[in-house]
Amino acid sequence: MPSYQPPLRDMQFLLHEVLRVSDEFKAMPRHAEVDADTINAVLEEAGKFAAEVTFPLNIGGDTEGCTLDQATHEVATPKGFKEAYAQFVEGGWPALSCDPAYGGQGLPYVVNQCLYEMLNSANQAWTMYPGLSHGAYEALAAHGTEEQKKTYLPKLTSGEWTGTMCLTEPHCGTDLGLLRTKAEPLPDGTYKLTGNKIFISAGEHGMAENIVHLVLARLPDAPKGSKGISLFVVPKFHVKADGALGERNPIFCTGLEHKMGIHGNATAQIAIDGAIGTLVGAPNKGLAAMFVMMNAARLGVGNQSLGLTEVAYQNALAYAKDRIQMRSLSGPKAKDKDADPIIVHPDVRKMLLTAKAYAEGGRALQMFCTMLLDKAHHHPDEKTRKNADELVALLTPIVKAFITDNGHTATNACMQVFGGHGFIKEWGMEQFVRDNRINMIYEGTNTVQSLDLLGRKVLGDQGAALRKFGKLVGALVEEEGVNEKMAEFINPIAVLGDQLTKFTTEIGFKGLQNPDEVGAAAVDYLRVAGHLVFGYFFARMAQAALRAIAAGNTDPFYTAKLQTARFYFAKLFPETATLMRTARAGSRVLMDTDAALA
Ligand SMILES: Cc1cc2nc3c(=O)[nH]c(=O)nc-3n(C[C@H](O)[C@H](O)[C@H](O)COP(=O)(O)OP(=O)(O)OC[C@H]3O[C@@H](n4cnc5c(N)ncnc54)[C@H](O)[C@@H]3O)c2cc1C
C-alpha cells in the first residue's frame, strides 16, 4: 500500500525563502495581513485532510469506479467520496481563496495552490469534483451578470454546488469551432439548449446538491466556426428566485466512459434535451469567457501531475531504501545484509532524482504562477497587475504541458524503481502512471499547448512576453554573475537564455515562409522553454539554499536542495541541446512523407 506525507517543508521553503510571499502580500491590501504563521497553519491542516481523508480513498476509488443508474440518470461515486466531500465543505476548504463578498475566506491563490497539490497527490479523481468548481467560479466572476454571480458564486464558494465545463462533443475536441450544441433564445431572456457533450469530468454525481454546468453552444444566427460560440450557465436543478432548488433541468448523464485512469471521477456523456440556461458574457464571445475557466483548469492540470509526481517519488524512495538486490558496483554497502538496498545503484538514483527534480521544479513554477495570479487580481498598481497577467499567460502552456509530460516520465520512473512489483496493483504505483496519463491530453493536448506557446504567446507578440521572462533570468544572472558558488547554476541558464532567443528568431523566420515549420518545432520548443523556466527556479532555489548555509543553518534540507539542483543541471537540462537539434531538422522530414505513410 502506498503512503503519503504532505511536502510541507518544501512548500514553506518556496513560499518564505524563495518567493518571499509575505513581503509580496504586504503590497496587496487584500492580503497585507497574511503572514507566514497563518499560511503554515492552513497548510498543515490541508495536508492532514489530504493524507487522512482523501488519500485512503484513492485505491478504492480506482477499483470501484463510478456507476450510472440509466433509469434515474444519477451517478454513484465510489465508497467514501461523498462523505469526504461533505467533510471538505464542512471544513470550509472550497472557500479558501474565494472572494469574501461571496462568503469566501479571501486567502491568496498560492495557498489554494498548495492545498490542491496535496489533494492531487492524495487522490486526483476525487479532487476533480471540487477542482472544476474553481474554474466555473472564475469564469462567472469575470463574465457573469450580477444576477448570475448572486445565484451561483456563494454556492460554488461554499462547495454546496460544484461546476463543470462542457465543451467537447463527439466530433469536436481540439477544434471547438465545429461544435453543434444549439441555444434558442426564449421570450423571457433565457435560452433552450439542445445537443450532446462527451467526456465531461465530474459531469454527474450526488456529492453536491446541484451541478453548475458551463456549456458552449451556438445561437441560431451565429457565424460558423469559433466566432459563433456562446457560453451558457445551465444548472442541473433550476434555482428559484429565493435561491431554493426547483425542477430538474433536462441536462442528463446518459453514459460513463470506461477509461485508463481517474476511475473515481465520473467522465460523463451528457444529453442536453431542451435544458434552460442563461447567457454568460456577450453573444458569440463564449470562447473568450470560457478561456477564463480553461486557463484556470490548465494550471490545475499541471498541479495534478505535480501531485502525482510527488506521491510517486515518495513511495519509490521508501521502496529503494528497503528493497535489497545485488551489490553496489563499488563494493558492498549493507554488509550485514545479503545484498544492498537498490538505492545504491546509479540508475535507481537517477530515476529517483528525476522524479524529485521534476516535483521540486514543478512546485516552484506552480507557486510562482499562482503568486502572479494573486498580483494580477489584487496588486494596487495597474502596471504590476498587467505585467503579472501577461507573464502568467506565457507560462500557462508550460505549466500544463511541461509539468504533465514530466509527470509521465517521473511516475513511470518511480514505477520502474519497483521492478515487477511496480506493475502489480497492490503497490499503487501503476495507478499513478495511469492517472497521470490523461493530464497530457485533456484541457488542450500538450501539442496544442505547444502551438499556443510558440504560435500565439511567443511569435504572436513578436517575443514581447518571452522577453519579460528573459528579464527575470537576466536580473538573476546579473545579481549572481560574480558569485562563484552560483556559477554552476547561473551559467547554464545564461547560455540557454541566449540560445532560446536565437532559436525563436530562427523558427519565426522559417515559419513566415512555411507555417508547418512552427508546427514541427513547437513541441520541442516548449520543452526547451520549460527547461529555461525550471533552470531559473533551480537557480533561485540554490541561491536561497546557499544563503541559508552561509548564515550557519545546518538543516540537511539545504544540502539536499543543492544536490538536486546539481543533478537537474547535469542530467535533465542538457536535453535542450537535442531538442533544439531535432526542432532544427524542420518540417520536411515530416511533411514529405506521403509514401512512408501510404
Ligand atoms: C477523461 C477525460 C476527461 C475530460 N474532461 C473534459 C471536460 O471536463 N470537459 C470537456 O469539455 N472536455 C473534456 N475532455 C475532452 C478533452 O479535453 C479532449 O479529449 C481533448 O481536448 C482532445 O480532443 P479530442 O479527444 O477530440 O482529440 P482531437 O481533437 O481529435 O485530437 C486528436 C489528435 O490530433 C492532434 N491535433 C488536433 N489538432 C491539431 C493541430 N492543429 N495541430 C497538431 N495536432 C493536432 C491532437 O493533439 C491529438 O493528438 C476530457 C477527456 C477525457 C478523456
PDB file of N, CA and C and ligand atoms in Angstrom, residues 128 132 163-176 178 197-203 214 216 257 259-262 265-268 290 293-294 298 400 438-451 519 523, ligand 1:
ATOM      1  N   MET A 128     -10.932  16.222  -8.594  1.00  0.00           N
ATOM      2  CA  MET A 128     -11.533  16.883  -9.750  1.00  0.00           C
ATOM      3  C   MET A 128     -12.968  17.354  -9.474  1.00  0.00           C
ATOM      4  N   LEU A 132     -12.908  21.484 -10.403  1.00  0.00           N
ATOM      5  CA  LEU A 132     -13.501  22.182 -11.550  1.00  0.00           C
ATOM      6  C   LEU A 132     -14.372  23.360 -11.122  1.00  0.00           C
ATOM      7  N   GLY A 163     -19.030  22.659 -10.121  1.00  0.00           N
ATOM      8  CA  GLY A 163     -19.093  23.151 -11.503  1.00  0.00           C
ATOM      9  C   GLY A 163     -18.533  22.146 -12.496  1.00  0.00           C
ATOM     10  N   THR A 164     -18.909  22.315 -13.761  1.00  0.00           N
ATOM     11  CA  THR A 164     -18.298  21.510 -14.837  1.00  0.00           C
ATOM     12  C   THR A 164     -17.995  22.430 -16.008  1.00  0.00           C
ATOM     13  N   MET A 165     -17.181  21.919 -16.933  1.00  0.00           N
ATOM     14  CA  MET A 165     -17.003  22.629 -18.200  1.00  0.00           C
ATOM     15  C   MET A 165     -17.420  21.694 -19.330  1.00  0.00           C
ATOM     16  N   CYS A 166     -18.435  22.126 -20.093  1.00  0.00           N
ATOM     17  CA  CYS A 166     -18.996  21.282 -21.148  1.00  0.00           C
ATOM     18  C   CYS A 166     -18.629  21.861 -22.511  1.00  0.00           C
ATOM     19  N   LEU A 167     -17.490  21.407 -23.038  1.00  0.00           N
ATOM     20  CA  LEU A 167     -17.034  21.871 -24.349  1.00  0.00           C
ATOM     21  C   LEU A 167     -17.146  20.747 -25.374  1.00  0.00           C
ATOM     22  N   THR A 168     -16.550  19.607 -25.037  1.00  0.00           N
ATOM     23  CA  THR A 168     -16.295  18.562 -26.028  1.00  0.00           C
ATOM     24  C   THR A 168     -17.582  17.889 -26.510  1.00  0.00           C
ATOM     25  N   GLU A 169     -17.622  17.630 -27.831  1.00  0.00           N
ATOM     26  CA  GLU A 169     -18.722  16.871 -28.448  1.00  0.00           C
ATOM     27  C   GLU A 169     -18.086  15.731 -29.236  1.00  0.00           C
ATOM     28  N   PRO A 170     -18.872  14.725 -29.637  1.00  0.00           N
ATOM     29  CA  PRO A 170     -18.238  13.556 -30.258  1.00  0.00           C
ATOM     30  C   PRO A 170     -17.348  13.914 -31.448  1.00  0.00           C
ATOM     31  N   HIS A 171     -17.743  14.881 -32.258  1.00  0.00           N
ATOM     32  CA  HIS A 171     -16.986  15.206 -33.475  1.00  0.00           C
ATOM     33  C   HIS A 171     -16.070  16.409 -33.242  1.00  0.00           C
ATOM     34  N   CYS A 172     -16.011  16.931 -32.042  1.00  0.00           N
ATOM     35  CA  CYS A 172     -15.297  18.188 -31.838  1.00  0.00           C
ATOM     36  C   CYS A 172     -14.588  18.210 -30.492  1.00  0.00           C
ATOM     37  N   GLY A 173     -13.253  18.199 -30.559  1.00  0.00           N
ATOM     38  CA  GLY A 173     -12.455  18.236 -29.337  1.00  0.00           C
ATOM     39  C   GLY A 173     -11.548  19.450 -29.368  1.00  0.00           C
ATOM     40  N   THR A 174     -10.392  19.302 -30.047  1.00  0.00           N
ATOM     41  CA  THR A 174      -9.459  20.424 -30.154  1.00  0.00           C
ATOM     42  C   THR A 174     -10.104  21.593 -30.895  1.00  0.00           C
ATOM     43  N   ASP A 175     -10.848  21.267 -31.956  1.00  0.00           N
ATOM     44  CA  ASP A 175     -11.400  22.305 -32.823  1.00  0.00           C
ATOM     45  C   ASP A 175     -12.818  22.651 -32.372  1.00  0.00           C
ATOM     46  N   LEU A 176     -12.904  23.557 -31.403  1.00  0.00           N
ATOM     47  CA  LEU A 176     -14.219  23.885 -30.838  1.00  0.00           C
ATOM     48  C   LEU A 176     -15.117  24.612 -31.834  1.00  0.00           C
ATOM     49  N   LEU A 178     -16.102  23.554 -34.410  1.00  0.00           N
ATOM     50  CA  LEU A 178     -17.006  22.576 -35.030  1.00  0.00           C
ATOM     51  C   LEU A 178     -18.239  22.274 -34.175  1.00  0.00           C
ATOM     52  N   LYS A 197     -22.865  16.361 -25.337  1.00  0.00           N
ATOM     53  CA  LYS A 197     -21.482  16.575 -24.919  1.00  0.00           C
ATOM     54  C   LYS A 197     -20.902  15.238 -24.477  1.00  0.00           C
ATOM     55  N   ILE A 198     -19.603  15.089 -24.640  1.00  0.00           N
ATOM     56  CA  ILE A 198     -18.955  13.872 -24.122  1.00  0.00           C
ATOM     57  C   ILE A 198     -17.761  14.255 -23.265  1.00  0.00           C
ATOM     58  N   PHE A 199     -17.279  13.260 -22.514  1.00  0.00           N
ATOM     59  CA  PHE A 199     -16.042  13.394 -21.718  1.00  0.00           C
ATOM     60  C   PHE A 199     -16.153  14.493 -20.653  1.00  0.00           C
ATOM     61  N   ILE A 200     -17.306  14.704 -20.077  1.00  0.00           N
ATOM     62  CA  ILE A 200     -17.437  15.810 -19.119  1.00  0.00           C
ATOM     63  C   ILE A 200     -17.050  15.342 -17.710  1.00  0.00           C
ATOM     64  N   SER A 201     -15.932  15.871 -17.240  1.00  0.00           N
ATOM     65  CA  SER A 201     -15.403  15.471 -15.931  1.00  0.00           C
ATOM     66  C   SER A 201     -16.335  15.944 -14.822  1.00  0.00           C
ATOM     67  N   ALA A 202     -16.539  15.071 -13.844  1.00  0.00           N
ATOM     68  CA  ALA A 202     -17.426  15.369 -12.712  1.00  0.00           C
ATOM     69  C   ALA A 202     -18.802  15.794 -13.221  1.00  0.00           C
ATOM     70  N   GLY A 203     -19.179  15.238 -14.381  1.00  0.00           N
ATOM     71  CA  GLY A 203     -20.375  15.680 -15.106  1.00  0.00           C
ATOM     72  C   GLY A 203     -21.669  15.310 -14.416  1.00  0.00           C
ATOM     73  N   LEU A 214     -21.182  24.776 -17.173  1.00  0.00           N
ATOM     74  CA  LEU A 214     -20.896  25.873 -18.107  1.00  0.00           C
ATOM     75  C   LEU A 214     -20.782  25.246 -19.488  1.00  0.00           C
ATOM     76  N   LEU A 216     -20.796  25.388 -23.766  1.00  0.00           N
ATOM     77  CA  LEU A 216     -20.613  26.146 -25.015  1.00  0.00           C
ATOM     78  C   LEU A 216     -21.656  25.686 -26.023  1.00  0.00           C
ATOM     79  N   GLU A 257     -17.781   7.035 -19.324  1.00  0.00           N
ATOM     80  CA  GLU A 257     -16.676   6.456 -20.098  1.00  0.00           C
ATOM     81  C   GLU A 257     -15.926   5.426 -19.250  1.00  0.00           C
ATOM     82  N   LYS A 259     -12.403   4.048 -18.675  1.00  0.00           N
ATOM     83  CA  LYS A 259     -11.154   4.683 -19.087  1.00  0.00           C
ATOM     84  C   LYS A 259      -9.924   4.123 -18.384  1.00  0.00           C
ATOM     85  N   MET A 260      -8.753   4.622 -18.815  1.00  0.00           N
ATOM     86  CA  MET A 260      -7.460   4.103 -18.360  1.00  0.00           C
ATOM     87  C   MET A 260      -7.169   4.445 -16.895  1.00  0.00           C
ATOM     88  N   GLY A 261      -7.590   5.632 -16.457  1.00  0.00           N
ATOM     89  CA  GLY A 261      -7.280   6.072 -15.094  1.00  0.00           C
ATOM     90  C   GLY A 261      -8.386   6.955 -14.554  1.00  0.00           C
ATOM     91  N   ILE A 262      -8.077   7.670 -13.480  1.00  0.00           N
ATOM     92  CA  ILE A 262      -9.048   8.513 -12.752  1.00  0.00           C
ATOM     93  C   ILE A 262     -10.454   7.885 -12.715  1.00  0.00           C
ATOM     94  N   ASN A 265     -13.470   9.425 -10.902  1.00  0.00           N
ATOM     95  CA  ASN A 265     -14.143  10.615 -11.415  1.00  0.00           C
ATOM     96  C   ASN A 265     -15.116  10.222 -12.518  1.00  0.00           C
ATOM     97  N   ALA A 266     -16.325  10.792 -12.452  1.00  0.00           N
ATOM     98  CA  ALA A 266     -17.359  10.461 -13.425  1.00  0.00           C
ATOM     99  C   ALA A 266     -17.116  11.252 -14.712  1.00  0.00           C
ATOM    100  N   THR A 267     -16.641  10.572 -15.754  1.00  0.00           N
ATOM    101  CA  THR A 267     -16.443  11.213 -17.061  1.00  0.00           C
ATOM    102  C   THR A 267     -17.716  10.954 -17.858  1.00  0.00           C
ATOM    103  N   ALA A 268     -18.542  11.979 -17.966  1.00  0.00           N
ATOM    104  CA  ALA A 268     -19.931  11.768 -18.378  1.00  0.00           C
ATOM    105  C   ALA A 268     -20.219  12.125 -19.831  1.00  0.00           C
ATOM    106  N   MET A 290     -15.041  31.445 -21.766  1.00  0.00           N
ATOM    107  CA  MET A 290     -14.663  30.095 -21.327  1.00  0.00           C
ATOM    108  C   MET A 290     -13.160  30.003 -21.082  1.00  0.00           C
ATOM    109  N   MET A 293     -12.057  29.962 -17.572  1.00  0.00           N
ATOM    110  CA  MET A 293     -12.117  28.648 -16.918  1.00  0.00           C
ATOM    111  C   MET A 293     -11.006  27.735 -17.437  1.00  0.00           C
ATOM    112  N   MET A 294     -10.763  27.790 -18.764  1.00  0.00           N
ATOM    113  CA  MET A 294      -9.752  26.897 -19.347  1.00  0.00           C
ATOM    114  C   MET A 294      -8.351  27.226 -18.823  1.00  0.00           C
ATOM    115  N   ARG A 298      -6.015  24.751 -16.865  1.00  0.00           N
ATOM    116  CA  ARG A 298      -4.682  24.358 -17.358  1.00  0.00           C
ATOM    117  C   ARG A 298      -3.653  24.398 -16.233  1.00  0.00           C
ATOM    118  N   LYS A 400       1.078  23.569 -18.055  1.00  0.00           N
ATOM    119  CA  LYS A 400       0.195  22.465 -18.458  1.00  0.00           C
ATOM    120  C   LYS A 400       0.999  21.341 -19.119  1.00  0.00           C
ATOM    121  N   ILE A 438      -3.898  11.057 -18.447  1.00  0.00           N
ATOM    122  CA  ILE A 438      -4.909  11.961 -19.021  1.00  0.00           C
ATOM    123  C   ILE A 438      -4.457  13.422 -18.969  1.00  0.00           C
ATOM    124  N   ASN A 439      -3.576  13.725 -18.026  1.00  0.00           N
ATOM    125  CA  ASN A 439      -3.180  15.129 -17.856  1.00  0.00           C
ATOM    126  C   ASN A 439      -2.464  15.678 -19.086  1.00  0.00           C
ATOM    127  N   MET A 440      -1.877  14.769 -19.872  1.00  0.00           N
ATOM    128  CA  MET A 440      -1.199  15.209 -21.097  1.00  0.00           C
ATOM    129  C   MET A 440      -2.198  15.446 -22.234  1.00  0.00           C
ATOM    130  N   ILE A 441      -3.429  14.969 -22.005  1.00  0.00           N
ATOM    131  CA  ILE A 441      -4.420  15.005 -23.095  1.00  0.00           C
ATOM    132  C   ILE A 441      -5.475  16.095 -22.894  1.00  0.00           C
ATOM    133  N   TYR A 442      -6.138  16.073 -21.719  1.00  0.00           N
ATOM    134  CA  TYR A 442      -7.283  16.997 -21.628  1.00  0.00           C
ATOM    135  C   TYR A 442      -6.845  18.437 -21.358  1.00  0.00           C
ATOM    136  N   GLU A 443      -7.815  19.331 -21.464  1.00  0.00           N
ATOM    137  CA  GLU A 443      -7.554  20.771 -21.338  1.00  0.00           C
ATOM    138  C   GLU A 443      -6.666  21.293 -22.467  1.00  0.00           C
ATOM    139  N   GLY A 444      -6.847  20.721 -23.670  1.00  0.00           N
ATOM    140  CA  GLY A 444      -5.973  21.039 -24.796  1.00  0.00           C
ATOM    141  C   GLY A 444      -4.769  20.121 -24.683  1.00  0.00           C
ATOM    142  N   THR A 445      -4.589  19.243 -25.678  1.00  0.00           N
ATOM    143  CA  THR A 445      -3.468  18.290 -25.614  1.00  0.00           C
ATOM    144  C   THR A 445      -2.148  19.060 -25.483  1.00  0.00           C
ATOM    145  N   ASN A 446      -1.107  18.339 -25.117  1.00  0.00           N
ATOM    146  CA  ASN A 446       0.172  19.034 -24.942  1.00  0.00           C
ATOM    147  C   ASN A 446       0.722  19.580 -26.259  1.00  0.00           C
ATOM    148  N   THR A 447       0.337  18.954 -27.356  1.00  0.00           N
ATOM    149  CA  THR A 447       0.712  19.524 -28.663  1.00  0.00           C
ATOM    150  C   THR A 447       0.042  20.888 -28.841  1.00  0.00           C
ATOM    151  N   VAL A 448      -1.229  20.934 -28.489  1.00  0.00           N
ATOM    152  CA  VAL A 448      -1.978  22.187 -28.635  1.00  0.00           C
ATOM    153  C   VAL A 448      -1.391  23.266 -27.703  1.00  0.00           C
ATOM    154  N   GLN A 449      -0.945  22.855 -26.525  1.00  0.00           N
ATOM    155  CA  GLN A 449      -0.291  23.826 -25.621  1.00  0.00           C
ATOM    156  C   GLN A 449       0.977  24.380 -26.266  1.00  0.00           C
ATOM    157  N   SER A 450       1.712  23.502 -26.953  1.00  0.00           N
ATOM    158  CA  SER A 450       2.978  23.959 -27.540  1.00  0.00           C
ATOM    159  C   SER A 450       2.709  24.928 -28.700  1.00  0.00           C
ATOM    160  N   LEU A 451       1.630  24.677 -29.439  1.00  0.00           N
ATOM    161  CA  LEU A 451       1.269  25.615 -30.516  1.00  0.00           C
ATOM    162  C   LEU A 451       0.823  26.949 -29.932  1.00  0.00           C
ATOM    163  N   GLY A 519       4.655  24.348 -36.570  1.00  0.00           N
ATOM    164  CA  GLY A 519       4.022  23.128 -36.056  1.00  0.00           C
ATOM    165  C   GLY A 519       5.038  22.029 -35.795  1.00  0.00           C
ATOM    166  N   VAL A 523       6.557  21.394 -30.197  1.00  0.00           N
ATOM    167  CA  VAL A 523       6.649  20.525 -29.008  1.00  0.00           C
ATOM    168  C   VAL A 523       8.066  20.574 -28.430  1.00  0.00           C
TER     169      VAL A 523
HETATM  170  C1  LIG B   1     -11.020  11.587 -19.035  1.00  0.00           C
HETATM  171  C2  LIG B   1     -11.327  12.793 -19.837  1.00  0.00           C
HETATM  172  C3  LIG B   1     -11.862  13.917 -19.212  1.00  0.00           C
HETATM  173  C4  LIG B   1     -12.187  15.038 -19.965  1.00  0.00           C
HETATM  174  N1  LIG B   1     -12.810  16.101 -19.358  1.00  0.00           N
HETATM  175  C5  LIG B   1     -13.359  17.081 -20.125  1.00  0.00           C
HETATM  176  C6  LIG B   1     -14.236  18.067 -19.583  1.00  0.00           C
HETATM  177  O1  LIG B   1     -14.444  18.122 -18.378  1.00  0.00           O
HETATM  178  N2  LIG B   1     -14.812  18.950 -20.422  1.00  0.00           N
HETATM  179  C7  LIG B   1     -14.606  18.940 -21.762  1.00  0.00           C
HETATM  180  O2  LIG B   1     -15.188  19.747 -22.458  1.00  0.00           O
HETATM  181  N3  LIG B   1     -13.767  18.040 -22.319  1.00  0.00           N
HETATM  182  C8  LIG B   1     -13.152  17.105 -21.534  1.00  0.00           C
HETATM  183  N4  LIG B   1     -12.334  16.160 -22.096  1.00  0.00           N
HETATM  184  C9  LIG B   1     -12.036  16.242 -23.515  1.00  0.00           C
HETATM  185  C10 LIG B   1     -10.588  16.633 -23.808  1.00  0.00           C
HETATM  186  O3  LIG B   1     -10.365  17.970 -23.464  1.00  0.00           O
HETATM  187  C11 LIG B   1     -10.318  16.318 -25.277  1.00  0.00           C
HETATM  188  O4  LIG B   1     -10.273  14.904 -25.381  1.00  0.00           O
HETATM  189  C12 LIG B   1      -9.036  16.929 -25.796  1.00  0.00           C
HETATM  190  O5  LIG B   1      -9.141  18.329 -25.818  1.00  0.00           O
HETATM  191  C13 LIG B   1      -8.672  16.443 -27.190  1.00  0.00           C
HETATM  192  O6  LIG B   1      -9.781  16.422 -28.048  1.00  0.00           O
HETATM  193  P1  LIG B   1     -10.125  15.084 -28.859  1.00  0.00           P
HETATM  194  O7  LIG B   1     -10.128  13.974 -27.881  1.00  0.00           O
HETATM  195  O8  LIG B   1     -11.340  15.296 -29.642  1.00  0.00           O
HETATM  196  O9  LIG B   1      -8.894  14.869 -29.808  1.00  0.00           O
HETATM  197  P2  LIG B   1      -8.697  15.531 -31.277  1.00  0.00           P
HETATM  198  O10 LIG B   1      -9.002  16.976 -31.214  1.00  0.00           O
HETATM  199  O11 LIG B   1      -9.426  14.717 -32.277  1.00  0.00           O
HETATM  200  O12 LIG B   1      -7.136  15.361 -31.485  1.00  0.00           O
HETATM  201  C14 LIG B   1      -6.535  14.113 -31.895  1.00  0.00           C
HETATM  202  C15 LIG B   1      -5.021  14.305 -32.023  1.00  0.00           C
HETATM  203  O13 LIG B   1      -4.763  15.291 -33.037  1.00  0.00           O
HETATM  204  C16 LIG B   1      -3.927  16.313 -32.512  1.00  0.00           C
HETATM  205  N5  LIG B   1      -4.283  17.600 -33.101  1.00  0.00           N
HETATM  206  C17 LIG B   1      -5.508  18.134 -33.261  1.00  0.00           C
HETATM  207  N6  LIG B   1      -5.421  19.347 -33.837  1.00  0.00           N
HETATM  208  C18 LIG B   1      -4.115  19.588 -34.031  1.00  0.00           C
HETATM  209  C19 LIG B   1      -3.352  20.660 -34.571  1.00  0.00           C
HETATM  210  N7  LIG B   1      -3.941  21.781 -35.014  1.00  0.00           N
HETATM  211  N8  LIG B   1      -2.009  20.556 -34.626  1.00  0.00           N
HETATM  212  C20 LIG B   1      -1.394  19.452 -34.156  1.00  0.00           C
HETATM  213  N9  LIG B   1      -2.047  18.399 -33.626  1.00  0.00           N
HETATM  214  C21 LIG B   1      -3.388  18.478 -33.564  1.00  0.00           C
HETATM  215  C22 LIG B   1      -4.177  16.301 -31.013  1.00  0.00           C
HETATM  216  O14 LIG B   1      -3.094  16.861 -30.295  1.00  0.00           O
HETATM  217  C23 LIG B   1      -4.361  14.818 -30.748  1.00  0.00           C
HETATM  218  O15 LIG B   1      -3.116  14.203 -30.578  1.00  0.00           O
HETATM  219  C24 LIG B   1     -11.938  15.052 -21.353  1.00  0.00           C
HETATM  220  C25 LIG B   1     -11.355  13.940 -21.960  1.00  0.00           C
HETATM  221  C26 LIG B   1     -11.073  12.826 -21.230  1.00  0.00           C
HETATM  222  C27 LIG B   1     -10.507  11.625 -21.942  1.00  0.00           C
END
